[in-house]
XYZ file of C-alpha atoms in Angstrom:
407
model
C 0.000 0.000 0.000
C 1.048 3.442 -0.934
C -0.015 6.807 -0.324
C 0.560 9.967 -1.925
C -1.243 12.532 -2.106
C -0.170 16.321 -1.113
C 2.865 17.552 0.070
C 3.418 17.307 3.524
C 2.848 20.300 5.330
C 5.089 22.490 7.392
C 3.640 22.507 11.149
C 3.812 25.671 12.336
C 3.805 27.403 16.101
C -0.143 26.673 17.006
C -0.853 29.849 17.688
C 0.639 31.571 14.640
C -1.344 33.587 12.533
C -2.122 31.679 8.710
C -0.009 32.562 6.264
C -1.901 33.651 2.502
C -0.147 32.085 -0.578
C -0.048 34.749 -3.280
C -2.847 33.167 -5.601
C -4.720 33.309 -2.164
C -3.707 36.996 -2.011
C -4.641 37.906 -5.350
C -8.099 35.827 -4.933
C -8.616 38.010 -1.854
C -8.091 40.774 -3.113
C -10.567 40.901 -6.067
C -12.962 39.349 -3.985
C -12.640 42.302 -1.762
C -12.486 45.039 -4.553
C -15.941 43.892 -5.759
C -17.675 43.561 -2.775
C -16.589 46.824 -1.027
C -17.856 48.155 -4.400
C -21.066 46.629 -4.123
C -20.992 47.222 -0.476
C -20.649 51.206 -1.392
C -23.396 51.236 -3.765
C -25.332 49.288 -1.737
C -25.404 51.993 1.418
C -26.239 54.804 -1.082
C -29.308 52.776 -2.494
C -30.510 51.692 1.259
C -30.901 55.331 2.221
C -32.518 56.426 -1.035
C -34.923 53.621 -1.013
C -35.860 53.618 2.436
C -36.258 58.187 2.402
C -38.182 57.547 -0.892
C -40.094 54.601 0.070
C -41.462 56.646 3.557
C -41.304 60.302 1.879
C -43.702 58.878 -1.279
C -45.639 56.262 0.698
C -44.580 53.398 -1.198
C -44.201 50.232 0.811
C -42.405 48.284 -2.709
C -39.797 50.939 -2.271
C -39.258 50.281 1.397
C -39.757 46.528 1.116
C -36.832 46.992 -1.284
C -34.750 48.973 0.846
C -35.082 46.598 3.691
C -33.937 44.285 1.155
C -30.746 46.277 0.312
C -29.801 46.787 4.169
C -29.515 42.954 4.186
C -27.116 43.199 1.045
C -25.302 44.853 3.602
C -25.123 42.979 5.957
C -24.283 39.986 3.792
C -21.338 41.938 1.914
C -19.447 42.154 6.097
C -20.191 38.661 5.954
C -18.551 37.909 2.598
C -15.479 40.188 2.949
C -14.867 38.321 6.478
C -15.202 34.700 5.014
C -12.848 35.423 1.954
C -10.264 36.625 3.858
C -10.166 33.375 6.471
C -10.688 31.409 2.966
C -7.728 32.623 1.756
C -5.447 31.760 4.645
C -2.657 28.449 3.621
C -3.485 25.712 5.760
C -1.979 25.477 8.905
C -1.375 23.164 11.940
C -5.275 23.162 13.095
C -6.658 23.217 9.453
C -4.262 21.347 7.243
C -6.976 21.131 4.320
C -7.138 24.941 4.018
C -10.037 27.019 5.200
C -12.003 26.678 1.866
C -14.808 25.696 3.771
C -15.418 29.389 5.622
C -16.893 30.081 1.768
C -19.234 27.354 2.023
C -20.475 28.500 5.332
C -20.486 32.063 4.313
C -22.891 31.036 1.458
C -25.246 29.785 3.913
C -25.788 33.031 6.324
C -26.376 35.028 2.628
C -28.807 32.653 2.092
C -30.487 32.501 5.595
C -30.225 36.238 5.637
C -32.250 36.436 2.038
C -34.613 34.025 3.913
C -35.177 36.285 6.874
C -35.305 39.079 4.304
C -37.965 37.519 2.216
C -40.072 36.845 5.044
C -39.993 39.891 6.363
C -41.659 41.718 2.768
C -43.770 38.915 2.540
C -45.436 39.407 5.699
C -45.834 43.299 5.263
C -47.114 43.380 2.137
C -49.372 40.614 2.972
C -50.600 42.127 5.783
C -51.061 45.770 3.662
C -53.393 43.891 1.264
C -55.892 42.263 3.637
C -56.884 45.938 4.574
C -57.365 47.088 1.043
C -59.313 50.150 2.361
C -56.213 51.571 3.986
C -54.154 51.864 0.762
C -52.773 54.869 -0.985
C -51.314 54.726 -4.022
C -47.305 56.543 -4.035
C -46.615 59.688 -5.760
C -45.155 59.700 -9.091
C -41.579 60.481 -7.965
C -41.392 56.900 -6.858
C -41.215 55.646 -10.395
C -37.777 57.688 -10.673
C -36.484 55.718 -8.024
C -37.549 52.268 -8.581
C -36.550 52.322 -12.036
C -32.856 54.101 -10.319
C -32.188 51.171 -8.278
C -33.201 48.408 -10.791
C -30.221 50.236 -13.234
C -27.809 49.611 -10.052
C -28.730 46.443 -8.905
C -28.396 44.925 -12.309
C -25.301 46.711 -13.072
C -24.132 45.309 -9.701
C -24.905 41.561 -10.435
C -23.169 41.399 -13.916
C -20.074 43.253 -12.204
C -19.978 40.820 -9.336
C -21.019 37.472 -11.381
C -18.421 38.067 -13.772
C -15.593 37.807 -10.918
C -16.885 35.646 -9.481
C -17.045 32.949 -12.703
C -13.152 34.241 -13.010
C -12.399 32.995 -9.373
C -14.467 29.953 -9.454
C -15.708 31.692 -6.425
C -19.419 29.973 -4.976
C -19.224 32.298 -1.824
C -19.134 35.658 -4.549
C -21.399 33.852 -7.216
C -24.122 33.890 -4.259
C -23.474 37.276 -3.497
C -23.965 38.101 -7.150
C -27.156 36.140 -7.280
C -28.494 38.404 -3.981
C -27.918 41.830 -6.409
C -29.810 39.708 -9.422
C -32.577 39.224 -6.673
C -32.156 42.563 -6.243
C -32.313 43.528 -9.698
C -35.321 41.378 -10.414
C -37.312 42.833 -7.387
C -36.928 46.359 -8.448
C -38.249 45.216 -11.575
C -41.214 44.408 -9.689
C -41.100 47.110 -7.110
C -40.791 49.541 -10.930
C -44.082 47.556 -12.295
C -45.772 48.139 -8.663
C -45.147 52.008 -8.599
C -46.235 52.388 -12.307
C -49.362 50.685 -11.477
C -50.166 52.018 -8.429
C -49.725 55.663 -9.812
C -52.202 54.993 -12.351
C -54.633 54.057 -10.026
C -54.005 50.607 -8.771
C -52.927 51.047 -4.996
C -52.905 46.943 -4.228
C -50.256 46.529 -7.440
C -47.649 48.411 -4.977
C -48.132 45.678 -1.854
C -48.638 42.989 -4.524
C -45.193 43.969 -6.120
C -43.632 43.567 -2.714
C -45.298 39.988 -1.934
C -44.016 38.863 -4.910
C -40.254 39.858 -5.086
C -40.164 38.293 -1.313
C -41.657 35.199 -2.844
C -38.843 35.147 -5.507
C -36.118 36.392 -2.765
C -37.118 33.229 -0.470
C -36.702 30.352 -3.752
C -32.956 31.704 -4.020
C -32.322 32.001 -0.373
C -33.415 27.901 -0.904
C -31.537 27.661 -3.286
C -28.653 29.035 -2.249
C -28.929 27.139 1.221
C -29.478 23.518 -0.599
C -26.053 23.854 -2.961
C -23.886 25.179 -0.064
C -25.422 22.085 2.534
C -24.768 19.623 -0.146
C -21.017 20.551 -0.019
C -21.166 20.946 3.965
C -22.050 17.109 3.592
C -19.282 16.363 1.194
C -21.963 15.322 -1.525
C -19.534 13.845 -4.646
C -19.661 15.954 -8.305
C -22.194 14.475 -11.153
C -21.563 11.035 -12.383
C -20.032 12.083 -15.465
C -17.263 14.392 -14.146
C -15.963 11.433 -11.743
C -15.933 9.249 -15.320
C -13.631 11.860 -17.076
C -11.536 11.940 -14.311
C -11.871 7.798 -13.909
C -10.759 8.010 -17.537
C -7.785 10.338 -16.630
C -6.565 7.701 -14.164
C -6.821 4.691 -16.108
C -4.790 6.321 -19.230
C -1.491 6.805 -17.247
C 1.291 4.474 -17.596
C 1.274 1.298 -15.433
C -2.088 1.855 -13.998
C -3.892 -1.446 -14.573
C -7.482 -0.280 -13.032
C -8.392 2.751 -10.724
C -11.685 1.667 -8.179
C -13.304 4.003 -4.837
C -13.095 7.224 -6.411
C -14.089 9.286 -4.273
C -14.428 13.373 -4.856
C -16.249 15.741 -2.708
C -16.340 19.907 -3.290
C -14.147 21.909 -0.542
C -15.066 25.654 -1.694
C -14.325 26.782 -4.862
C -11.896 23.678 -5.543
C -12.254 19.791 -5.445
C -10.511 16.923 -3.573
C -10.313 13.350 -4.292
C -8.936 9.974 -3.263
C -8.565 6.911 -5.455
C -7.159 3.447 -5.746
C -5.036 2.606 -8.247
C -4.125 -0.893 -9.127
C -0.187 -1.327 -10.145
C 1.514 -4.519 -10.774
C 1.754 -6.460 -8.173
C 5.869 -7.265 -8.210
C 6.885 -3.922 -9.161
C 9.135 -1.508 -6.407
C 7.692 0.610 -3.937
C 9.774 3.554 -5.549
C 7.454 2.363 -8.773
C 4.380 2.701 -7.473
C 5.169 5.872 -6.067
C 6.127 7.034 -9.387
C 3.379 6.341 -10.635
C 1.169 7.458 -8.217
C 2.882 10.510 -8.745
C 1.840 10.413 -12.304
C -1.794 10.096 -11.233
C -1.676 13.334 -9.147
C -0.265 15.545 -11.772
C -2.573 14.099 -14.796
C -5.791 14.667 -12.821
C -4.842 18.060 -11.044
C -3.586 19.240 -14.619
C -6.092 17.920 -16.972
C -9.191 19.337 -14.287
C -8.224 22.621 -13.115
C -10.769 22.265 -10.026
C -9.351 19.411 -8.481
C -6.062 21.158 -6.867
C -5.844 17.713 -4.529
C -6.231 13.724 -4.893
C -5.046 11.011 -2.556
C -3.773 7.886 -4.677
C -3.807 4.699 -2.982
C -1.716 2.040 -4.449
C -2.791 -1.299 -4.393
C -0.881 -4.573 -6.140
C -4.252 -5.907 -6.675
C -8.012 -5.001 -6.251
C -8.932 -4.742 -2.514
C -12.261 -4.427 -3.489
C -12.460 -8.151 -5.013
C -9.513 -10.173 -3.395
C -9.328 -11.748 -0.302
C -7.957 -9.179 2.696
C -4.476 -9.454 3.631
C -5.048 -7.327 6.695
C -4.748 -10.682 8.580
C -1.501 -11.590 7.404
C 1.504 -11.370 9.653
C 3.902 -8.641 9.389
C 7.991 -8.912 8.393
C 9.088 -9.517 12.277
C 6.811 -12.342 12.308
C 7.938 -14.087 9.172
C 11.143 -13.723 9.875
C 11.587 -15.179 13.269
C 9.125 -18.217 11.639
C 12.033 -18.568 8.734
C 14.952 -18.302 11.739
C 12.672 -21.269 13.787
C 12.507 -23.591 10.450
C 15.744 -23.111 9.318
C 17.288 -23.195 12.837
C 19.724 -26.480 12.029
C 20.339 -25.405 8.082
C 23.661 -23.830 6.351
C 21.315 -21.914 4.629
C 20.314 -19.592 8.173
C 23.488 -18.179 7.715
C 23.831 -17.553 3.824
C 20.055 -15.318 3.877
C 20.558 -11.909 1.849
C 17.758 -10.535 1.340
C 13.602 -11.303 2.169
C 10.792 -10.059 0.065
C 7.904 -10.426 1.055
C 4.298 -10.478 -0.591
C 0.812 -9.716 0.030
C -1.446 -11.572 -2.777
C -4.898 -13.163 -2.790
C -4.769 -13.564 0.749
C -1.434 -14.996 1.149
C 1.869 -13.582 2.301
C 4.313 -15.074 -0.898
C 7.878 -15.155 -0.184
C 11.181 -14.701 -2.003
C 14.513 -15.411 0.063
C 17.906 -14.714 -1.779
C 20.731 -17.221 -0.567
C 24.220 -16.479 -1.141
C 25.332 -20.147 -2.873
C 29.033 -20.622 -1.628
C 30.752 -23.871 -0.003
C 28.509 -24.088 2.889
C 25.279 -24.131 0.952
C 26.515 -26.057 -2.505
C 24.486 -28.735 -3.017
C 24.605 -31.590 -6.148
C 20.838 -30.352 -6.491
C 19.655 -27.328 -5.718
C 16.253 -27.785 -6.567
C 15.618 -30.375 -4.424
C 17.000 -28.401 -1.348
C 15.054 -25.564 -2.168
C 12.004 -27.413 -2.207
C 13.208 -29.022 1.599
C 13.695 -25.488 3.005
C 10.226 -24.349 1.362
C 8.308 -26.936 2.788
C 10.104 -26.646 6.258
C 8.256 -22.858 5.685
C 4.959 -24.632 4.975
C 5.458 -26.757 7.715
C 5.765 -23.947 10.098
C 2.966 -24.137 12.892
C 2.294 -19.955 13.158
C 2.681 -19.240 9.710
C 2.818 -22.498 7.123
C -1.355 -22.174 6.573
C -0.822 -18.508 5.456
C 1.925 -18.804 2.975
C 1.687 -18.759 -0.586
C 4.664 -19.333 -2.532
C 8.194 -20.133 -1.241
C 10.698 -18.871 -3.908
C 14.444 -19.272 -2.654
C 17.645 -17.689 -5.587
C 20.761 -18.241 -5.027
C 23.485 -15.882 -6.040
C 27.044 -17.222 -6.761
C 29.387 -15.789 -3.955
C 32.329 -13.447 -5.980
C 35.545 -11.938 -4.750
């Protein structure tokens, strides 16, 4: 069995602060940039809205500035989570802090929740007294159709950084300004109506962007708890990458891949079936092989975990039962107590097949050990190994080479 998977890490003083890579950086960064950007827009709209909304007695326009205050709210939350995200791992959290994004995407989408709620049950309430309406003044059209500009603007800004950073943590923050966006479309339709002489079109405006607002805080929620519980990526992206595996060199079959999403990135584990004879430094190298043609070839998966196995685990019989080197060899030192051939052992390899622990002693041949016919004392020593009370049941095959002593 072999394992390789990332380098090991460096374990630094607990208590020292993370250290941020420069991609990290650089990741941080723009994620910050955009967000204090929509953060800044963001305050200016929340005061409009809310002065408009109360000054021109139009409860879509408040509903909607409620809705921005949350955006702030959310954007504190985001610029806090990318900048623990972006921290190297360290002694505590040696798979990175990927995961604060994850959990970040789940207070913006418990905070749209609460939002949503919140309109829906004021405008609901606003239309079961229909005789206490008033429809807004007409200056409320300026500003409804003034935030749905922003909003929008905001979202494509946002959504197209957050595609470039593979970012899910942004992406949801650019879905909260489409919500936005789509809202003051409503809140814009409201007004109009209700200035033309439809007072219920303003409260029903408001019901229904908190209606929308609540299906993408659900949304939003589902996709960021499915990663919380490690949930694998679609069948056909583990294939490619199954496909990936089997096509390097000296892998004979690849079985238990496993992947699961860790923020913006994915990490895997895998066994690989090598040959079962080959050298430990082998398998390594081609383990090694593994990790660089899947973390090359699929530029989300920046980790996998290869397992090396000199057959299929999955099928054969366990060798998890099988006695270890110390074991074997003071069996070998017990059978071969009265023998020449005690004496003239080089070199023991030992392996794990089907079950059985096979094994493959070198013998230096010089005067001691000469016999007419070798074969035949080979075969004595290897049944003397069979024979063996702790061990003879669980051996496989008893291969003894002699090499010619030189000087």
């Amino acid at each position: 069995m072999i394992l390789f998977g990332r380098a090991a890490l460096s374990e630094p003083h607990a208590n020292a602060e993370p250290t941020v890579t420069a991609a990290n950086g650089q990741r941080y960064r723009d994620t910050r940039r955009v967000t204090l950007v929509g953060a800044t827009v963001n305050s200016v709209l929340a005061v409009a809205q809310l002065l408009s909304g109360w000054l021109l007695n139009s409860q879509a326009l408040v509903a909607d500035g409620v809705h921005t205050l949350s955006d702030l709210v959310t954007d504190g939350v985001v610029l806090f989570a990318a900048r623990k995200a972006s921290a190297s791992p360290d002694q505590d959290h040696p798979y990175g802090h990927a995961r604060i994004e994850t959990l970040a995407t789940v207070i913006v989408g418990v905070f749209l929740a609460f939002a949503g709620l919140g309109i829906a049950w004021a405008a609901g309430s606003r239309l079961v007294e229909p005789e206490a309406m008033t429809g807004p003044a007409n200056m409320a059209i300026f500003f409804a159709a003034l935030t749905l500009v922003a909003k929008e603007g905001l979202y494509q800004y946002t959504h197209r950084v957050a595609k470039r950073l593979r970012s899910r943590m942004l992406d949801a923050n650019a879905w909260h300004h489409r919500t936005d966006a789509i809202s003051s479309l409503f809140v814009l339709v409201g007004v109009g109506a209700a200035v033309a002489g439809f007072p219920w079109a303003d409260a029903l405006a408001a019901l229904i962007v908190a209606l929308f607002i609540l299906h993408i805080a659900g949304r939003l929620i589902v996709r960021a708890a499915a990663e919380l519980i490690d949930t694998g990526l679609e069948p056909e992206k583990v294939d490619r990458i199954h496909r990936t595996i089997t096509d390097v060199p000296g892998v004979k079959d690849a079985h238990m891949l496993r992947t699961r999403r860790h923020g913006s990135d994915v990490v895997a584990d895998v066994h690989i079936q090598v040959a079962p004879m080959i050298s430990v430094s082998e398998g390594h190298r081609i383990a090694d092989a593994v990790f660089h043609a899947v973390t090359d070839e699929h530029d989300r998966i920046n980790d996998i975990t290869v397992h090396v196995d000199p057959e299929n685990d999955a099928e054969q019989a366990r060798s998890s039962a099988l006695p270890l080197r110390p074991t074997l060899v003071e069996a070998l030192r017990e059978a071969w107590a009265d023998t020449p051939e005690l004496d003239a052992v080089e070199h023991l390899s030992l392996h794990y097949l089907g079950g059985r622990v096979h094994m493959t002693v070198t013998l230096r041949l010089d005067g001691a050990t000469a016999s007419a016919d070798l074969e035949a004392r080979a075969q004595a020593l290897a049944d003397r190994l069979h024979d063996h009370p702790r061990v003879g049941d669980m051996l496989g095959e008893v291969t003894l080479l002699y090499r010619p002593c030189t000087h």
